[in-house]
Amino acid sequence: MASRFIFFLIVLLPFFACQTGTKQADEKADGLTPPASSTAIAKDPVYVKGLALVGKSDCLTCHKIDDKLIGPSYKEIANKYAGAPNDVVTALARTIIQGGSGNWGNVPMTPHPSISQEDAETMVRYILTLN
Ligand code: HEC
């Protein structure tokens, strides 16, 4: 009886732990659902609003949070500009509105003229929380 219990602890618990780990990774990979471990950040109004704006626009056809698609992943963008002065938010928002190329390669990002500077800045602030 006792040995069964030990078997459960040693073999099954890590198995279940791995299962949960995979599930979190999957949730993250869809590009919209925050990982369960970041509930604090998920309540941050900038995060929530930026995520909603990015979800409403066409961003996710070219960008994913973790992996490069047509554009760089949001994590790569967040890492590149981590610690940059605050006006990088203004500049990146302008890039979203006007389109851009040359910073990550030769594939251009299409312009988004219907997005306001304010909304674009919220999107950038959201992206920069992802590093
Ligand atoms: C047609 C594909 C496409 C769409 C749609 C798109 N992007 Fe991009 N994005 C790119 C590419 C490609 C780059 C890299 C451009 C470069 O090399 O400078 C990029 C770069 C960026 C950068 C970094 C810019 C820099 O100068 O470092 C940000 C921030 C960004 N995108 C945010 C967004 C947001 C927010 C949206 C939605 C409103 C969006 N993108 C929609 C393709 C796209």
Coordinates of C-alpha atoms and ligand atoms in Angstrom, one line a residue:
M1 CA 0.0 0.0 0.0
A2 CA 2.7 2.4 1.1
S3 CA 4.8 1.6 -2.0
R4 CA 1.8 2.5 -4.2
F5 CA 1.6 5.8 -2.6
I6 CA 5.3 6.4 -3.2
F7 CA 4.9 5.3 -6.8
F8 CA 2.2 7.9 -7.1
L9 CA 4.4 10.6 -5.7
I10 CA 7.4 9.8 -7.7
V11 CA 5.9 8.9 -11.1
L12 CA 2.6 10.6 -11.4
L13 CA 3.1 13.9 -9.7
P14 CA 5.9 15.1 -12.0
F15 CA 3.7 13.8 -14.9
F16 CA 0.8 16.0 -13.8
A17 CA 3.1 18.9 -13.2
C18 CA 4.4 18.6 -16.8
Q19 CA 0.8 18.4 -18.1
T20 CA 0.0 21.7 -16.5
G21 CA 3.2 23.2 -17.8
T22 CA 2.3 22.3 -21.3
K23 CA -1.2 23.7 -21.0
Q24 CA 0.2 27.1 -19.9
A25 CA 2.5 27.1 -22.8
D26 CA -0.4 26.4 -25.2
E27 CA -2.5 29.2 -23.7
K28 CA 0.4 31.6 -24.2
A29 CA 0.9 30.5 -27.8
D30 CA -2.4 31.6 -29.1
G31 CA -1.2 35.2 -28.8
L32 CA -4.1 36.4 -26.8
T33 CA -4.5 34.6 -23.5
P34 CA -2.0 35.7 -20.8
P35 CA -0.3 32.8 -19.0
A36 CA -1.9 31.9 -15.7
S37 CA 1.2 32.8 -13.9
S38 CA 0.9 36.5 -14.8
T39 CA -2.4 37.3 -13.2
A40 CA -1.0 40.5 -11.8
I41 CA 0.0 41.9 -15.1
A42 CA -3.3 40.7 -16.6
K43 CA -5.1 43.3 -14.3
D44 CA -2.8 46.1 -15.4
P45 CA -5.1 48.5 -17.4
V46 CA -2.4 49.2 -20.0
Y47 CA -2.0 45.5 -20.6
V48 CA -5.8 44.9 -20.8
K49 CA -6.5 47.9 -23.1
G50 CA -3.4 47.3 -25.3
L51 CA -4.2 43.6 -25.6
A52 CA -7.8 44.4 -26.7
L53 CA -6.6 47.0 -29.3
V54 CA -4.0 44.6 -30.7
G55 CA -6.7 41.9 -30.8
K56 CA -9.1 44.2 -32.7
S57 CA -6.6 45.2 -35.3
D58 CA -4.7 43.1 -37.8
C59 CA -1.5 42.9 -35.7
L60 CA -1.8 39.2 -34.9
T61 CA -1.7 38.2 -38.6
C62 CA 1.9 39.2 -38.6
H63 CA 3.0 39.2 -35.0
K64 CA 2.9 36.5 -32.3
I65 CA 4.0 37.0 -28.7
D66 CA 6.6 34.3 -28.6
D67 CA 7.5 33.4 -32.2
K68 CA 8.6 35.4 -35.3
L69 CA 5.9 35.4 -37.9
I70 CA 6.0 37.9 -40.7
G71 CA 7.1 40.5 -38.2
P72 CA 9.3 40.1 -35.1
S73 CA 7.6 38.5 -32.0
Y74 CA 6.4 40.9 -29.4
K75 CA 8.9 39.5 -26.9
E76 CA 11.8 40.3 -29.3
I77 CA 10.4 43.8 -29.7
A78 CA 10.0 44.2 -25.9
N79 CA 13.6 42.9 -25.3
K80 CA 15.1 45.2 -28.0
Y81 CA 13.6 48.3 -26.5
A82 CA 13.8 47.3 -22.8
G83 CA 15.3 50.2 -20.9
A84 CA 15.0 52.6 -23.8
P85 CA 14.0 56.2 -23.0
N86 CA 10.3 56.8 -22.8
D87 CA 10.0 58.6 -26.1
V88 CA 10.6 55.2 -27.8
V89 CA 6.9 54.7 -27.1
T90 CA 6.0 57.8 -29.2
A91 CA 8.3 56.7 -32.0
L92 CA 7.1 53.1 -32.1
A93 CA 3.5 54.3 -32.1
R94 CA 4.3 56.5 -35.1
T95 CA 5.9 53.5 -36.8
I96 CA 2.7 51.5 -36.3
I97 CA 0.6 54.3 -37.9
Q98 CA 3.0 55.1 -40.7
G99 CA 4.4 51.6 -41.3
G100 CA 8.1 50.8 -41.1
S101 CA 10.9 48.7 -42.4
G102 CA 14.6 48.2 -42.0
N103 CA 14.8 47.8 -38.2
W104 CA 14.2 44.0 -38.3
G105 CA 14.9 43.2 -41.9
N106 CA 13.6 44.0 -45.3
V107 CA 9.9 43.0 -44.8
P108 CA 7.9 46.2 -44.3
M109 CA 5.1 46.6 -41.8
T110 CA 2.0 48.0 -43.4
P111 CA 0.8 51.4 -42.2
H112 CA -2.3 51.7 -39.9
P113 CA -3.5 55.2 -40.6
S114 CA -6.9 54.7 -38.9
I115 CA -5.3 54.0 -35.5
S116 CA -4.9 57.1 -33.3
Q117 CA -1.5 58.0 -31.8
E118 CA -3.0 57.4 -28.3
D119 CA -4.2 53.9 -29.1
A120 CA -1.0 53.1 -30.9
E121 CA 1.0 54.2 -27.8
T122 CA -1.2 51.9 -25.6
M123 CA -0.5 49.0 -28.0
V124 CA 3.3 49.8 -27.7
R125 CA 3.1 50.0 -23.9
Y126 CA 1.4 46.6 -23.8
I127 CA 4.0 45.1 -26.2
L128 CA 6.8 46.5 -24.0
T129 CA 5.4 44.7 -20.9
L130 CA 6.0 41.3 -22.6
N131 CA 9.7 41.0 -22.1
Ligands
HEC1 C1 1.7 43.0 -42.7 C2 2.3 42.5 -41.5 C3 2.2 43.3 -40.3 C4 1.1 43.8 -39.6 C5 -0.3 43.7 -40.0 C6 1.6 44.5 -38.4 N1 3.0 44.4 -38.3 FE1 4.2 45.2 -36.9 N2 5.8 44.7 -38.0 C7 5.8 44.0 -39.2 C8 7.2 43.8 -39.7 C9 7.6 43.1 -40.9 C10 8.0 44.6 -38.7 C11 9.5 44.8 -38.8 C12 9.7 46.1 -39.6 C13 11.1 46.6 -39.6 O1 12.0 45.8 -40.0 O2 11.4 47.7 -39.3 C14 7.1 45.1 -37.7 C15 7.5 45.8 -36.6 C16 6.7 46.2 -35.6 C17 7.2 46.9 -34.4 C18 8.6 47.3 -34.1 C19 9.0 48.5 -34.9 C20 10.4 48.9 -34.8 O3 10.8 50.0 -35.4 O4 11.2 48.3 -34.1 C21 6.1 47.1 -33.6 C22 6.0 47.8 -32.2 C23 4.9 46.6 -34.3 N3 5.4 46.0 -35.5 C24 3.6 46.6 -33.8 C25 2.5 46.3 -34.6 C26 1.2 46.5 -34.2 C27 0.7 47.0 -32.8 C28 0.4 46.1 -35.2 C29 -1.1 46.2 -35.3 C30 -1.7 47.5 -35.3 C31 1.2 45.6 -36.3 N4 2.5 45.7 -35.8 C32 0.8 45.1 -37.5 C33 4.7 43.4 -39.8 C34 3.4 43.7 -39.5

